[in-house]
Coordinates of C-alpha atoms and ligand atoms in Angstrom, one line a residue:
X1 CA -44.6 50.0 201.0
X2 CA -41.3 48.0 200.8
X3 CA -42.6 45.6 203.4
X4 CA -45.8 45.1 201.4
X5 CA -43.9 44.5 198.2
X6 CA -41.7 41.9 200.0
X7 CA -44.7 40.1 201.3
X8 CA -46.3 40.1 197.8
X9 CA -43.2 38.6 196.3
X10 CA -43.2 35.9 199.0
X11 CA -46.9 35.1 198.5
X12 CA -46.4 34.9 194.7
X13 CA -43.7 32.2 195.2
X14 CA -45.7 30.0 197.6
X15 CA -47.8 27.2 196.2
X16 CA -51.5 27.8 195.3
X17 CA -54.3 26.8 197.6
X18 CA -56.7 25.5 194.9
X19 CA -56.3 24.3 191.3
X20 CA -57.8 25.5 188.0
X21 CA -59.4 22.0 187.6
X22 CA -61.5 22.6 190.7
X23 CA -62.3 26.1 189.7
X24 CA -63.5 25.0 186.2
X25 CA -65.5 22.2 187.8
X26 CA -67.3 24.6 190.1
X27 CA -67.9 27.0 187.1
X28 CA -69.7 24.2 185.3
X29 CA -71.8 23.3 188.4
X30 CA -72.7 27.0 188.8
X31 CA -73.8 27.0 185.1
X32 CA -76.1 24.1 185.9
X33 CA -77.5 26.0 188.9
X34 CA -78.1 29.0 186.7
X35 CA -80.1 26.7 184.4
X36 CA -82.2 25.6 187.3
X37 CA -80.7 22.1 187.9
X38 CA -78.6 22.8 191.0
X39 CA -78.8 25.0 194.1
X40 CA -76.0 27.0 195.7
X41 CA -75.5 27.0 199.4
X42 CA -72.9 29.5 200.4
X43 CA -72.3 30.3 204.0
X44 CA -69.9 31.0 206.8
X45 CA -68.6 33.8 209.0
X46 CA -68.9 37.5 208.2
X47 CA -65.2 37.8 209.2
X48 CA -63.1 34.7 209.9
X49 CA -60.5 35.4 212.5
X50 CA -57.1 33.8 212.8
X51 CA -58.1 32.5 216.2
X52 CA -61.1 30.7 214.6
X53 CA -58.7 28.4 212.7
X54 CA -59.3 25.8 215.3
X55 CA -60.5 22.2 215.1
X56 CA -63.9 22.6 216.8
X57 CA -64.9 25.8 215.1
X58 CA -64.1 24.3 211.7
X59 CA -65.8 21.0 212.3
X60 CA -68.9 22.7 213.6
X61 CA -69.0 24.9 210.6
X62 CA -68.7 22.0 208.3
X63 CA -71.3 20.0 210.2
X64 CA -73.9 22.7 210.0
X65 CA -73.2 23.2 206.3
X66 CA -73.5 19.5 205.7
X67 CA -76.7 19.3 207.7
X68 CA -78.2 22.2 205.8
X69 CA -77.2 20.7 202.5
X70 CA -78.8 17.4 203.4
X71 CA -82.1 19.1 204.2
X72 CA -81.9 21.0 201.0
X73 CA -81.1 18.0 198.9
X74 CA -84.1 16.2 200.4
X75 CA -86.5 19.1 199.9
X76 CA -85.3 20.4 196.6
X77 CA -84.4 17.1 194.8
X78 CA -81.5 18.9 193.3
X79 CA -77.8 18.6 193.8
X80 CA -76.4 21.2 196.2
X81 CA -73.2 23.1 195.5
X82 CA -71.5 23.8 198.9
X83 CA -69.4 26.9 199.1
X84 CA -67.9 28.1 202.4
X85 CA -67.2 31.6 203.3
X86 CA -64.0 30.2 204.8
X87 CA -60.3 29.6 204.3
X88 CA -59.6 33.3 203.5
X89 CA -62.6 35.5 204.6
X90 CA -60.2 37.7 206.4
X91 CA -60.6 41.2 204.9
X92 CA -63.5 43.5 205.7
X93 CA -64.8 46.7 204.0
X94 CA -65.8 49.2 206.7
X95 CA -68.1 52.2 206.5
X96 CA -65.9 54.4 208.8
X97 CA -62.2 54.8 208.7
X98 CA -61.9 55.4 212.4
X99 CA -63.5 54.0 215.5
X100 CA -63.9 56.2 218.6
X101 CA -64.3 54.9 222.2
X102 CA -64.2 57.1 225.3
X103 CA -62.8 60.0 223.3
X104 CA -60.0 57.9 221.7
X105 CA -60.0 57.4 218.0
X106 CA -58.1 54.6 216.3
X107 CA -58.2 53.1 212.8
X108 CA -61.2 50.8 212.2
X109 CA -60.7 47.0 212.3
X110 CA -60.4 45.8 208.7
X111 CA -60.2 42.1 209.2
X112 CA -57.3 40.0 210.5
X113 CA -55.6 40.2 207.1
X114 CA -55.0 43.9 207.7
X115 CA -55.0 44.7 211.5
X116 CA -56.2 43.3 214.8
X117 CA -59.5 43.8 216.5
X118 CA -58.1 44.7 219.9
X119 CA -58.6 48.5 220.6
X120 CA -55.0 49.6 220.9
X121 CA -53.0 51.8 218.6
X122 CA -50.4 49.0 218.2
X123 CA -53.0 46.3 217.2
X124 CA -55.0 48.6 214.9
X125 CA -51.9 49.5 212.9
X126 CA -51.9 47.6 209.5
X127 CA -49.2 45.0 209.2
X128 CA -48.3 43.5 205.8
X129 CA -47.0 40.3 207.5
X130 CA -50.6 39.6 208.3
X131 CA -51.1 38.7 204.6
X132 CA -48.7 35.8 205.0
X133 CA -50.5 34.7 208.2
X134 CA -53.8 34.9 206.3
X135 CA -52.4 32.7 203.5
X136 CA -51.1 30.2 206.0
X137 CA -54.3 30.1 208.0
X138 CA -56.3 29.6 204.8
X139 CA -54.0 26.7 203.9
X140 CA -54.4 25.1 207.3
X141 CA -58.2 25.5 207.2
X142 CA -58.4 24.1 203.7
X143 CA -56.1 21.2 204.6
X144 CA -58.2 20.2 207.5
X145 CA -61.5 20.5 205.5
X146 CA -60.1 18.5 202.6
X147 CA -58.9 15.8 205.0
X148 CA -62.3 15.6 206.7
X149 CA -64.2 15.4 203.5
X150 CA -61.9 12.9 201.9
X151 CA -61.7 10.8 205.0
X152 CA -65.4 10.1 204.9
X153 CA -66.7 12.8 207.3
X154 CA -69.0 14.1 204.5
X155 CA -70.3 10.7 203.5
X156 CA -74.1 10.8 203.3
X157 CA -74.1 7.3 204.7
X158 CA -73.0 8.6 208.0
X159 CA -74.9 11.8 208.9
X160 CA -74.5 10.8 212.5
X161 CA -71.0 12.2 212.3
X162 CA -72.4 15.7 211.9
X163 CA -74.8 15.7 214.9
X164 CA -73.9 18.7 216.9
X165 CA -74.2 18.5 220.6
X166 CA -77.3 20.5 220.8
X167 CA -79.2 18.9 217.9
X168 CA -81.2 17.0 220.5
X169 CA -82.3 20.2 222.3
X170 CA -83.5 21.8 219.2
X171 CA -87.2 22.0 218.5
X172 CA -86.3 21.0 215.0
X173 CA -84.5 17.8 216.0
X174 CA -87.3 15.5 215.2
X175 CA -87.8 16.9 211.7
X176 CA -84.1 16.7 211.0
X177 CA -84.0 13.1 212.2
X178 CA -86.8 12.2 209.8
X179 CA -85.0 13.7 206.9
X180 CA -81.8 11.9 207.8
X181 CA -83.6 8.6 207.9
X182 CA -85.4 9.2 204.7
X183 CA -82.2 10.0 202.9
X184 CA -80.6 6.9 204.3
X185 CA -83.5 4.8 203.0
X186 CA -83.3 6.3 199.5
X187 CA -79.5 5.8 199.4
X188 CA -79.9 2.2 200.4
X189 CA -82.7 1.7 197.9
X190 CA -80.6 3.1 195.1
X191 CA -77.6 1.0 196.1
X192 CA -79.7 -2.1 196.1
X193 CA -80.8 -1.3 192.6
X194 CA -77.3 -0.4 191.4
X195 CA -75.7 -3.2 193.4
X196 CA -72.9 -0.9 194.5
X197 CA -72.2 2.2 196.6
X198 CA -73.5 5.4 194.9
X199 CA -70.2 7.1 195.1
X200 CA -70.9 10.4 193.3
X201 CA -74.0 11.0 195.3
X202 CA -72.8 9.9 198.6
X203 CA -69.6 11.9 198.6
X204 CA -69.8 15.6 198.7
X205 CA -67.3 18.4 198.2
X206 CA -66.7 21.9 199.4
X207 CA -65.5 24.9 197.5
X208 CA -64.0 28.0 199.1
X209 CA -64.9 31.7 198.7
X210 CA -64.2 35.1 200.2
X211 CA -64.7 38.7 199.3
X212 CA -61.9 39.7 196.9
X213 CA -61.3 42.9 198.7
X214 CA -57.6 43.1 199.3
X215 CA -56.2 43.5 195.8
X216 CA -52.4 43.1 196.6
X217 CA -53.3 39.8 198.4
X218 CA -55.5 38.5 195.6
X219 CA -53.2 39.6 192.9
X220 CA -50.1 37.9 194.4
X221 CA -51.8 34.6 194.0
X222 CA -53.2 35.1 190.6
X223 CA -51.4 33.0 188.1
X224 CA -51.3 31.4 184.7
X225 CA -51.5 27.6 184.6
X226 CA -50.2 25.2 182.0
X227 CA -52.6 24.2 179.1
X228 CA -55.1 26.9 179.9
X229 CA -55.4 30.5 178.7
X230 CA -55.9 33.4 181.0
X231 CA -55.3 34.0 184.7
X232 CA -56.7 32.3 187.8
X233 CA -57.0 33.4 191.3
X234 CA -55.6 30.3 193.0
X235 CA -56.2 31.2 196.7
X236 CA -59.9 30.4 196.5
X237 CA -62.4 29.0 194.0
X238 CA -65.1 31.6 193.9
X239 CA -64.3 35.2 195.0
X240 CA -67.0 37.9 195.1
X241 CA -67.0 41.6 194.7
X242 CA -68.5 43.4 197.7
X243 CA -71.3 45.9 197.4
X244 CA -69.0 48.8 198.3
X245 CA -66.4 48.0 195.6
X246 CA -68.7 47.1 192.7
X247 CA -68.1 50.4 190.7
X248 CA -67.7 49.6 187.0
X249 CA -64.7 51.9 186.7
X250 CA -63.2 50.8 190.0
X251 CA -60.1 48.8 190.8
X252 CA -61.9 45.7 191.9
X253 CA -63.9 45.3 188.7
X254 CA -60.7 45.9 186.8
X255 CA -59.0 43.0 188.7
X256 CA -62.0 40.6 188.5
X257 CA -62.3 41.3 184.7
X258 CA -58.9 39.6 184.3
X259 CA -59.5 36.4 186.1
X260 CA -61.1 33.2 184.8
X261 CA -62.7 32.1 188.1
X262 CA -66.5 32.1 188.5
X263 CA -67.3 35.3 190.3
X264 CA -70.1 36.7 192.3
X265 CA -71.3 40.3 192.7
X266 CA -73.1 41.6 195.7
X267 CA -76.0 43.9 194.7
X268 CA -77.4 46.4 197.1
X269 CA -80.4 48.7 197.0
X270 CA -78.6 51.5 195.1
X271 CA -78.1 49.3 192.0
X272 CA -80.0 50.2 188.8
X273 CA -80.7 47.9 185.9
X274 CA -78.5 50.0 183.7
X275 CA -75.6 49.9 186.2
X276 CA -76.0 46.2 186.5
X277 CA -75.7 45.7 182.8
X278 CA -72.6 47.8 182.6
X279 CA -71.1 45.6 185.2
X280 CA -72.0 42.4 183.3
X281 CA -70.6 43.8 180.1
X282 CA -67.3 44.6 181.8
X283 CA -67.1 41.3 183.8
X284 CA -68.6 38.8 181.4
X285 CA -68.4 40.2 177.8
X286 CA -68.9 36.8 176.3
X287 CA -71.8 35.5 178.4
X288 CA -69.8 32.5 179.6
X289 CA -72.0 29.9 181.4
X290 CA -71.4 29.8 185.2
X291 CA -69.2 32.9 185.2
X292 CA -71.5 35.3 187.0
X293 CA -73.5 34.8 190.2
X294 CA -75.6 37.9 191.3
X295 CA -76.1 37.9 195.1
X296 CA -78.9 40.4 195.9
X297 CA -79.0 41.8 199.4
X298 CA -81.7 44.4 199.3
X299 CA -83.4 44.1 202.7
X300 CA -86.9 42.8 203.5
X301 CA -88.5 46.2 203.1
X302 CA -86.8 47.0 199.7
X303 CA -86.7 43.7 197.8
X304 CA -90.2 44.0 196.5
X305 CA -89.4 47.3 194.7
X306 CA -85.7 46.7 194.1
X307 CA -85.5 43.2 192.6
X308 CA -87.9 43.1 189.7
X309 CA -86.2 45.9 187.6
X310 CA -82.9 44.0 188.0
X311 CA -84.3 40.7 186.9
X312 CA -86.0 42.5 184.0
X313 CA -82.8 44.2 182.9
X314 CA -80.7 41.0 182.9
X315 CA -83.4 39.1 181.0
X316 CA -83.9 42.0 178.6
X317 CA -80.2 41.8 177.7
X318 CA -80.5 38.1 177.0
X319 CA -78.2 37.1 179.8
X320 CA -78.3 34.0 182.0
X321 CA -76.8 34.4 185.5
X322 CA -77.1 32.5 188.7
X323 CA -79.3 34.5 191.1
X324 CA -78.7 34.0 194.8
X325 CA -80.2 35.8 197.8
X326 CA -78.2 37.1 200.7
X327 CA -81.0 37.9 203.3
X328 CA -78.5 39.1 205.9
X329 CA -76.8 42.3 204.8
X330 CA -79.9 44.3 204.0
X331 CA -81.4 43.6 207.4
X332 CA -78.7 44.7 209.8
X333 CA -79.8 47.0 212.6
X334 CA -78.2 48.6 215.6
X335 CA -80.0 48.4 218.9
X336 CA -80.2 51.3 221.4
X337 CA -77.2 49.7 223.3
X338 CA -75.1 49.8 220.2
X339 CA -75.2 46.1 219.5
X340 CA -75.5 45.1 215.8
X341 CA -78.1 42.5 215.2
X342 CA -80.6 41.0 212.6
X343 CA -84.1 39.8 213.2
X344 CA -84.7 36.2 212.0
X345 CA -88.2 37.2 210.8
X346 CA -86.8 39.9 208.5
X347 CA -84.2 37.5 207.2
X348 CA -86.9 34.9 206.4
X349 CA -89.2 37.5 205.0
X350 CA -86.5 38.6 202.5
X351 CA -85.8 35.0 201.5
X352 CA -89.5 34.2 201.1
X353 CA -90.1 37.3 198.9
X354 CA -87.1 36.5 196.9
X355 CA -88.4 33.1 196.0
X356 CA -91.8 34.5 195.1
X357 CA -90.5 37.4 193.0
X358 CA -88.2 35.1 191.0
X359 CA -91.0 32.6 190.4
X360 CA -93.5 35.3 189.4
X361 CA -91.1 36.7 186.9
X362 CA -90.3 33.3 185.4
X363 CA -86.7 33.5 186.9
X364 CA -85.0 30.9 189.1
X365 CA -83.6 31.8 192.5
X366 CA -80.8 29.2 192.6
X367 CA -78.9 30.0 195.8
X368 CA -78.6 31.5 199.2
X369 CA -75.7 33.3 200.8
X370 CA -75.7 33.3 204.6
X371 CA -73.6 34.4 207.5
X372 CA -73.7 31.6 210.0
X373 CA -71.9 29.8 212.7
X374 CA -71.9 26.1 213.7
X375 CA -71.9 27.2 217.3
X376 CA -74.6 28.2 219.6
X377 CA -73.9 32.0 219.3
X378 CA -76.5 34.6 220.2
X379 CA -76.2 37.3 217.6
X380 CA -79.5 37.3 215.6
X381 CA -82.9 37.8 217.3
X382 CA -85.7 35.3 217.0
X383 CA -85.9 31.8 215.6
X384 CA -87.4 28.7 217.1
X385 CA -85.9 29.3 220.5
X386 CA -87.0 32.9 220.5
X387 CA -83.7 34.8 221.2
X388 CA -84.5 38.2 222.7
X389 CA -82.4 41.3 223.1
X390 CA -81.4 40.3 226.6
X391 CA -80.0 37.0 225.3
X392 CA -77.6 38.7 222.8
X393 CA -74.9 39.4 225.4
X394 CA -74.7 35.7 226.3
X395 CA -72.7 34.5 223.4
X396 CA -72.1 37.3 221.0
X397 CA -68.8 36.4 219.3
X398 CA -68.8 38.0 215.9
X399 CA -66.2 40.6 215.3
X400 CA -68.2 42.2 212.6
X401 CA -71.8 41.2 211.5
X402 CA -74.2 39.0 213.5
X403 CA -74.6 35.4 212.3
X404 CA -77.3 32.8 212.4
X405 CA -76.5 30.3 215.0
X406 CA -76.6 26.5 214.5
X407 CA -80.3 26.2 215.1
X408 CA -81.4 29.3 213.2
X409 CA -79.3 28.1 210.2
X410 CA -80.9 24.6 210.2
X411 CA -84.3 26.2 210.5
X412 CA -83.5 28.4 207.5
X413 CA -82.6 25.4 205.4
X414 CA -85.8 23.7 206.4
X415 CA -87.9 26.7 205.5
X416 CA -86.2 26.9 202.1
X417 CA -86.8 23.2 201.5
X418 CA -90.4 23.6 202.4
X419 CA -90.8 26.7 200.3
X420 CA -89.3 25.2 197.2
X421 CA -91.3 22.0 197.6
X422 CA -94.5 24.0 197.7
X423 CA -93.4 26.1 194.7
X424 CA -92.8 23.1 192.6
X425 CA -96.2 21.8 193.5
X426 CA -94.8 18.7 195.2
Ligands
LIG501 C1 -70.2 40.7 203.6 O1 -70.6 39.8 202.9 O2 -69.8 40.5 204.8 C2 -70.4 42.1 203.2 C3 -69.7 43.1 203.7 O3 -71.4 42.2 202.3 P1 -71.9 43.4 201.4 O4 -70.7 43.7 200.4 O5 -73.0 42.7 200.6 O6 -72.3 44.5 202.2
LIG502 CO1 -71.0 40.5 206.7

C-alpha cells in the first residue's frame, strides 16, 4: 500500500498528458455528433502493451485510422472525430481472478498497468511501479502521434503517406484508391475556389481514450485547472466506463461523476432502460451537450431485442446522447482449441442492425467503437480474404481480445460508408 501511495504522489506531480482546452473542444465536437452532424470513429487495441510502444506499431495504427476516416468522410459527407484506444489502454477487467495452466494457478493478467502477461508467479504479481511506466509509455505514444500529425503525416493532401505495405494485395485496394483520388479532386477543387489551402479540412487531429478502470491511476492525474471550474482527468481526453464497472452505486460511477471530460459508457445485454436512466441521472444531471456517449455492445443475436428499449428510455427522458456501436465485445467466442475469436460476419451483422434500428426509431447512430490493429494479424475469422480457423495461429498477437486486422478494418469502414450513403438516399 505504501508503494502504491508513493507512486500516486509521483504521478500527481508529473505534468498532464492532455489539456482542458483539447478536452472541451472534443466535448463540443461530440455534441455535434450527437446532433447528427459528425461521426465518431474510435478504435485501437483491446489491450495496449508496453512493448507495442514502438514506431511501426504506432504508425500502422495511425495509418489505418486515417484511411478509415478518409473512407468515412467520403461516404458520410460528415466530419469524422478520430479517437484512439491508445496512449493509456493498459488496464483490463477480467472475468476470472486466476488463470490455471497445467495444474498451476496464478493471478490473471490485468493489463500492463498492473502485471505482466508472462505466466510466472513473479510477472503476474501486481507492481505499483507499472503505473509510472504506463504514464511514461502513454506520454511517449502521444508525443509521437502529435509529432506525426503536426508534421503533416495526417494531411489529406498526402494520403500516400498512409499506404500500408499490403494495401496493394487487398481485394479492396482499387476501391480505396478511387476514394483517395476522389477526395484529392474535391480538395483541389475547393482550394481553387477558395484560392488557398483548406487548412481546417485538410489537417486532422486525434484524441486519446482508454477504459478508466484503474481508479488510483486515473485519480492521480485528475486536477483542477486555472480559469475553469471542476476537475479534469488530464491523462486522456475521453475515458469510458467498462460494462463490468457501470454500477450506479459503484466506485467508477462515483469517480466519473466528478470529472468534466466527455465520457462514454459501455452498455451490455443486461442493461435495462431504467438502469440506464439512473446512470445518466448520476453522470449527467444537467444534460450537458457532448458529455455522454453510449456505446452499446449487445451482440448480433441480441441487439434486435436489446437496443430499442434503451433508445426508447433515453428519448422518453428527453435526453440527447451520442450513440455508438461496439460490434466487437458482444460477439466474442471461444473455439474448441481455446482460442478467442470473433466472426467478421457477426460483427458486420451487429453494425448493420444497429444502423437500421436507430434509423427506424428516428435516432442517429453517430459512431463506431472497434478493436483493430494496423498490422496483418489473424485474430478474427472471415473478411474479404476469408480467414479460417486454421489461419488464426499464423499471427495471433492480441494479449486479450481478437482485433480486426488492417484489411478487415478498412472493409468495415467501406461497409459503413456504403450503408450510410444508402440510408441517406444518396
Ligand atoms: C473492452 O473495451 O476491451 C472491454 C472490456 O469492453 P466491455 O467493457 O464492453 O466488455
Ligand atoms: Co476488448
